[in-house]
CSV table of C-alpha atoms in Angstrom, one decimal:
chain,number,residue,atom,x,y,z
A,1,ALA,CA,-44.0,-109.4,-51.5
A,2,THR,CA,-47.7,-110.0,-53.0
A,3,PHE,CA,-47.9,-110.3,-56.8
A,4,ALA,CA,-51.6,-111.1,-57.8
A,5,ALA,CA,-52.4,-112.5,-61.0
A,6,ALA,CA,-56.2,-114.0,-63.2
A,7,ALA,CA,-57.5,-115.0,-66.1
A,8,SER,CA,-60.4,-116.3,-67.4
A,9,GLY,CA,-60.8,-119.8,-69.6
A,10,SER,CA,-62.6,-123.0,-70.2
A,11,PRO,CA,-61.7,-125.4,-68.3
A,12,ALA,CA,-60.6,-122.8,-65.9
A,13,PRO,CA,-56.5,-122.4,-66.1
A,14,SER,CA,-53.5,-123.7,-63.9
A,15,VAL,CA,-51.1,-121.0,-63.1
A,16,GLN,CA,-47.4,-121.2,-63.0
A,17,TRP,CA,-45.5,-118.1,-61.9
A,18,GLN,CA,-41.8,-117.7,-63.9
A,19,VAL,CA,-38.9,-114.7,-61.9
A,20,ASP,CA,-37.1,-113.9,-64.3
A,21,ALA,CA,-33.4,-112.4,-62.1
A,22,GLY,CA,-31.7,-111.5,-65.4
A,23,SER,CA,-30.8,-114.3,-67.5
A,24,GLY,CA,-34.4,-114.8,-68.5
A,25,PHE,CA,-37.3,-116.3,-67.1
A,26,SER,CA,-37.7,-119.5,-65.1
A,27,ASN,CA,-40.4,-121.4,-63.0
A,28,ILE,CA,-40.7,-120.3,-59.3
A,29,ALA,CA,-40.9,-124.1,-57.6
A,30,GLY,CA,-44.6,-124.7,-56.1
A,31,ALA,CA,-45.4,-121.2,-56.8
A,32,THR,CA,-49.3,-122.3,-58.9
A,33,SER,CA,-51.3,-119.9,-57.2
A,34,THR,CA,-53.2,-117.2,-58.7
A,35,THR,CA,-51.0,-114.9,-56.0
A,36,LEU,CA,-47.0,-115.4,-55.2
A,37,THR,CA,-45.9,-114.1,-51.9
A,38,PHE,CA,-42.4,-113.8,-50.3
A,39,THR,CA,-40.2,-112.3,-48.0
A,40,ALA,CA,-37.5,-110.3,-50.3
A,41,THR,CA,-34.5,-110.0,-49.7
A,42,ASP,CA,-31.9,-107.0,-51.1
A,43,GLY,CA,-30.3,-109.3,-54.2
A,44,MET,CA,-34.0,-109.5,-55.1
A,45,SER,CA,-34.3,-106.2,-55.7
A,46,GLY,CA,-34.8,-105.6,-59.9
A,47,ASN,CA,-36.3,-109.2,-60.8
A,48,THR,CA,-39.5,-109.4,-62.3
A,49,TYR,CA,-42.8,-111.4,-62.4
A,50,ARG,CA,-44.9,-112.8,-64.3
A,51,ALA,CA,-48.0,-115.6,-64.2
A,52,VAL,CA,-48.9,-118.2,-67.0
A,53,PHE,CA,-52.3,-119.8,-68.3
A,54,THR,CA,-52.5,-122.8,-68.9
A,55,ASN,CA,-55.8,-124.7,-70.1
A,56,ALA,CA,-56.0,-127.5,-72.7
A,57,ALA,CA,-56.8,-124.7,-75.2
A,58,GLY,CA,-53.7,-122.9,-75.1
A,59,SER,CA,-52.0,-120.4,-72.9
A,60,ASP,CA,-51.6,-116.4,-71.8
A,61,THR,CA,-48.5,-115.0,-70.3
A,62,THR,CA,-49.4,-111.7,-68.1
A,63,SER,CA,-47.4,-108.6,-68.5
A,64,ALA,CA,-44.2,-108.9,-66.3
A,65,ALA,CA,-43.6,-107.4,-62.4
A,66,THR,CA,-40.4,-105.7,-61.1
A,67,LEU,CA,-39.8,-106.1,-57.8
A,68,THR,CA,-37.9,-103.0,-55.9
A,69,VAL,CA,-36.5,-104.0,-52.4
A,70,ASN,CA,-36.1,-100.4,-50.7
A,71,THR,CA,-33.4,-100.7,-47.7
A,72,GLY,CA,-32.5,-98.8,-45.1
A,73,PRO,CA,-29.2,-97.1,-44.8
A,74,VAL,CA,-25.5,-98.7,-44.4
A,75,VAL,CA,-22.8,-96.6,-43.8
A,76,THR,CA,-19.8,-98.0,-46.0
A,77,THR,CA,-17.5,-94.6,-45.6
A,78,ASP,CA,-16.9,-92.7,-41.7
A,79,PRO,CA,-15.2,-89.5,-41.6
A,80,SER,CA,-11.7,-89.3,-40.9
A,81,ASP,CA,-10.6,-86.6,-38.2
A,82,GLN,CA,-8.7,-83.8,-39.8
A,83,THR,CA,-6.3,-81.3,-38.3
A,84,VAL,CA,-6.0,-77.9,-40.0
A,85,THR,CA,-4.3,-74.5,-39.0
A,86,ALA,CA,-7.2,-71.5,-37.2
A,87,GLY,CA,-8.0,-69.9,-41.1
A,88,GLY,CA,-7.8,-72.9,-42.8
A,89,THR,CA,-10.4,-75.5,-44.0
A,90,ALA,CA,-11.9,-78.7,-43.2
A,91,SER,CA,-13.4,-81.2,-45.1
A,92,PHE,CA,-15.4,-84.6,-43.1
A,93,THR,CA,-16.8,-87.3,-45.6
A,94,ALA,CA,-19.3,-89.5,-45.1
A,95,ALA,CA,-21.8,-91.9,-47.5
A,96,ALA,CA,-24.2,-94.7,-46.5
A,97,SER,CA,-26.0,-97.1,-49.6
A,98,ALA,CA,-29.5,-97.8,-49.7
A,99,SER,CA,-32.7,-97.8,-51.6
A,100,PRO,CA,-33.8,-95.7,-52.6
A,101,SER,CA,-31.1,-93.1,-52.1
A,102,PRO,CA,-31.0,-91.6,-48.2
A,103,THR,CA,-30.7,-88.4,-47.4
A,104,VAL,CA,-28.0,-87.0,-45.3
A,105,GLN,CA,-27.7,-84.3,-42.0
A,106,TRP,CA,-24.8,-83.3,-40.4
A,107,GLN,CA,-23.9,-82.8,-37.0
A,108,VAL,CA,-21.8,-81.4,-34.2
A,109,ASP,CA,-20.9,-81.9,-31.1
A,110,ALA,CA,-19.4,-78.6,-29.6
A,111,GLY,CA,-19.3,-80.1,-25.9
A,112,ALA,CA,-22.7,-80.4,-25.4
A,113,GLY,CA,-23.9,-83.3,-27.5
A,114,PHE,CA,-25.1,-83.5,-31.4
A,115,THR,CA,-27.4,-80.6,-33.2
A,116,ASN,CA,-28.0,-80.8,-37.1
A,117,MET,CA,-26.1,-78.0,-38.7
A,118,PRO,CA,-28.7,-76.2,-40.9
A,119,GLY,CA,-27.8,-76.2,-45.2
A,120,GLU,CA,-25.2,-79.2,-43.8
A,121,THR,CA,-27.0,-81.9,-45.6
A,122,SER,CA,-24.0,-83.1,-48.7
A,123,THR,CA,-22.1,-85.8,-48.0
A,124,THR,CA,-19.1,-83.7,-47.6
A,125,LEU,CA,-19.0,-81.1,-44.8
A,126,THR,CA,-16.3,-78.5,-45.5
A,127,LEU,CA,-15.9,-76.1,-42.4
A,128,SER,CA,-13.6,-72.2,-43.8
A,129,GLY,CA,-11.9,-70.3,-41.6
A,130,VAL,CA,-11.6,-72.6,-38.5
A,131,THR,CA,-10.7,-70.9,-35.4
A,132,ALA,CA,-9.3,-72.4,-31.5
A,133,VAL,CA,-12.8,-72.9,-30.5
A,134,MET,CA,-13.3,-75.4,-33.0
A,135,SER,CA,-11.0,-77.2,-31.9
A,136,GLY,CA,-12.4,-80.7,-29.9
A,137,ASN,CA,-15.9,-80.4,-31.9
A,138,LYS,CA,-17.1,-83.5,-33.0
A,139,TYR,CA,-19.0,-84.0,-36.7
A,140,ARG,CA,-21.2,-87.3,-37.9
A,141,ALA,CA,-23.4,-88.1,-40.6
A,142,VAL,CA,-27.1,-88.9,-40.3
A,143,PHE,CA,-28.1,-90.9,-43.5
A,144,THR,CA,-32.2,-91.2,-44.2
A,145,ASN,CA,-34.8,-93.1,-46.4
A,146,SER,CA,-38.3,-94.6,-46.2
A,147,VAL,CA,-36.7,-97.6,-44.5
A,148,GLY,CA,-34.8,-96.3,-41.2
A,149,ASN,CA,-31.6,-95.0,-40.8
A,150,ASP,CA,-27.9,-95.0,-40.0
A,151,THR,CA,-25.0,-92.4,-38.4
A,152,SER,CA,-21.5,-92.7,-38.9
A,153,THR,CA,-19.6,-92.7,-36.7
A,154,ALA,CA,-18.3,-89.1,-35.3
A,155,ALA,CA,-15.0,-87.1,-36.4
A,156,THR,CA,-12.6,-85.0,-34.5
A,157,LEU,CA,-11.3,-81.2,-35.5
A,158,THR,CA,-8.3,-80.8,-34.2
A,159,VAL,CA,-7.6,-76.9,-34.8
A,160,ASN,CA,-3.5,-76.1,-34.4
A,161,THR,CA,-2.7,-72.4,-33.3
A,162,ALA,CA,1.0,-70.7,-34.1
A,163,PRO,CA,2.6,-70.0,-31.0
A,164,SER,CA,2.0,-65.5,-29.0
A,165,VAL,CA,4.3,-65.0,-26.6
A,166,THR,CA,2.6,-64.8,-23.2
A,167,THR,CA,5.4,-63.8,-20.9
A,168,ASP,CA,8.6,-62.4,-22.5
A,169,PRO,CA,12.0,-62.8,-20.0
A,170,SER,CA,13.4,-59.7,-18.6
A,171,ASP,CA,16.7,-57.5,-18.0
A,172,GLN,CA,18.7,-59.8,-15.4
A,173,THR,CA,21.4,-58.2,-13.5
A,174,VAL,CA,23.9,-60.8,-11.5
A,175,SER,CA,27.5,-60.8,-9.9
A,176,ALA,CA,29.9,-62.5,-11.7
A,177,GLY,CA,30.1,-65.9,-10.7
A,178,GLY,CA,26.7,-66.3,-9.8
A,179,THR,CA,23.6,-67.8,-11.6
A,180,ALA,CA,21.0,-65.7,-14.5
A,181,THR,CA,17.6,-67.0,-14.9
A,182,PHE,CA,15.0,-65.9,-18.1
A,183,THR,CA,11.5,-67.1,-18.4
A,184,ALA,CA,9.5,-67.1,-21.5
A,185,ALA,CA,6.1,-68.6,-22.2
A,186,ALA,CA,3.8,-68.8,-25.1
A,187,SER,CA,0.4,-70.5,-26.2
A,188,GLY,CA,-0.5,-72.0,-29.3
A,189,SER,CA,-1.5,-76.0,-29.9
A,190,PRO,CA,-0.1,-78.2,-30.6
A,191,ALA,CA,2.2,-77.1,-27.3
A,192,PRO,CA,5.2,-75.7,-28.9
A,193,SER,CA,8.8,-76.5,-28.3
A,194,VAL,CA,11.1,-73.1,-27.0
A,195,GLN,CA,14.7,-72.5,-28.5
A,196,TRP,CA,16.6,-69.9,-26.7
A,197,GLN,CA,19.4,-67.5,-29.0
A,198,VAL,CA,21.9,-66.1,-28.0
A,199,ASP,CA,23.0,-61.9,-29.3
A,200,ALA,CA,27.3,-62.1,-28.2
A,201,GLY,CA,27.2,-58.7,-30.6
A,202,SER,CA,26.9,-60.6,-33.8
A,203,GLY,CA,23.4,-61.9,-33.8
A,204,PHE,CA,21.3,-63.8,-32.4
A,205,THR,CA,22.0,-67.6,-33.0
A,206,ASN,CA,20.9,-71.0,-31.1
A,207,MET,CA,21.9,-72.0,-27.8
A,208,PRO,CA,22.3,-76.0,-28.1
A,209,ALA,CA,20.5,-78.0,-25.6
A,210,GLU,CA,18.3,-74.6,-24.6
A,211,THR,CA,14.5,-76.3,-24.9
A,212,SER,CA,13.2,-75.0,-21.4
A,213,THR,CA,11.0,-72.5,-21.0
A,214,THR,CA,13.3,-71.4,-18.2
A,215,LEU,CA,17.2,-70.3,-19.2
A,216,THR,CA,19.9,-70.9,-15.9
A,217,LEU,CA,23.4,-69.1,-16.6
A,218,SER,CA,25.3,-70.8,-13.9
A,219,GLY,CA,28.3,-69.2,-13.1
A,220,VAL,CA,28.5,-66.1,-15.1
A,221,THR,CA,31.2,-64.4,-16.2
A,222,ALA,CA,31.9,-60.3,-17.3
A,223,VAL,CA,32.9,-61.3,-21.2
A,224,MET,CA,29.1,-62.0,-20.6
A,225,ASP,CA,28.0,-58.3,-19.9
A,226,GLY,CA,25.7,-57.0,-22.0
A,227,ASN,CA,24.7,-59.9,-23.8
A,228,LYS,CA,20.8,-60.5,-24.8
A,229,TYR,CA,18.3,-63.6,-24.8
A,230,ARG,CA,15.6,-64.8,-26.3
A,231,ALA,CA,13.0,-67.3,-27.0
A,232,VAL,CA,12.0,-69.2,-30.1
A,233,PHE,CA,8.8,-70.6,-29.8
A,234,THR,CA,7.8,-72.9,-32.3
A,235,ASN,CA,4.9,-75.8,-33.8
A,236,ALA,CA,3.1,-76.9,-36.8
A,237,ALA,CA,1.1,-74.1,-37.1
A,238,GLY,CA,4.1,-70.9,-37.2
A,239,SER,CA,6.5,-69.7,-34.7
A,240,ASP,CA,6.6,-66.2,-31.9
A,241,THR,CA,9.6,-64.9,-30.9
A,242,THR,CA,9.6,-62.8,-27.4
A,243,ALA,CA,11.8,-59.6,-26.8
A,244,SER,CA,15.2,-59.5,-25.9
A,245,ALA,CA,16.3,-59.4,-22.2
A,246,THR,CA,20.1,-58.0,-21.1
A,247,LEU,CA,22.5,-60.2,-19.0
A,248,THR,CA,23.9,-57.2,-16.7
A,249,VAL,CA,26.8,-58.9,-14.3
A,250,ASN,CA,28.7,-56.9,-11.8
A,251,THR,CA,32.0,-57.4,-11.3
A,252,GLY,CA,34.1,-56.6,-8.5
A,253,PRO,CA,37.0,-53.5,-8.0
A,254,VAL,CA,40.5,-54.8,-9.6
A,255,VAL,CA,42.8,-52.3,-9.1
A,256,THR,CA,44.9,-51.6,-12.3
A,257,THR,CA,46.5,-49.2,-11.4
A,258,ASP,CA,49.4,-49.4,-8.2
A,259,PRO,CA,51.1,-45.9,-7.0
A,260,SER,CA,54.8,-45.5,-7.4
A,261,ASP,CA,57.4,-44.7,-5.1
A,262,GLN,CA,58.1,-40.8,-5.3
A,263,THR,CA,61.5,-39.3,-3.8
A,264,VAL,CA,60.8,-35.5,-3.4
């Protein structure tokens, strides 16, 4: 920064520069030239400077000049990762210090590198109605002023989607004492958990510990004939239930009536 001042007078006056850093003017040691030159720092912004000219006949003081120190942006708040359910709203916030105040431009990386998002020039980025295809996208803010720019770290968007059954279990027919196997599957993010249920005639109830996509029933008995089985898939976004499958248990013949002796 360079300040210059001049004054007439006879004999030629001496000069002394003064600074007011907020608590009144005081002399600057060694600053006795009509030009004051120094290297500015952030903390000097707003300081005022003036020159006092003095000779044997008196003195006169210049008006004060203000120093404004421009600083490049420095990110002070990085956006945070966000997890929302499909159809919901995600918000990312970033901030930076700088003088003059910086502009901001949000960028997105959908897998092919970061590109500017048209119109997204606020410190808060709001994404409404997010979709599953946006899951994994990264977002960052670029702050810029006349001095330079700074870029926030990137934050990741995770979009949770409710389970959707992709495979229903099929009806099974086995002989008594055999093994019946039912299989189900569902999509969803995060990957859904599964709980098998059985209806033995009085409504569906959970089957303890049956939390695999495959339900295996060993040693089936005649009493299980007609039972219905289904799987319930659940994650943070919701749940979905398969169609039910019926178990048919075949049993070998068992004599229920023997013939009686006859005398005629």
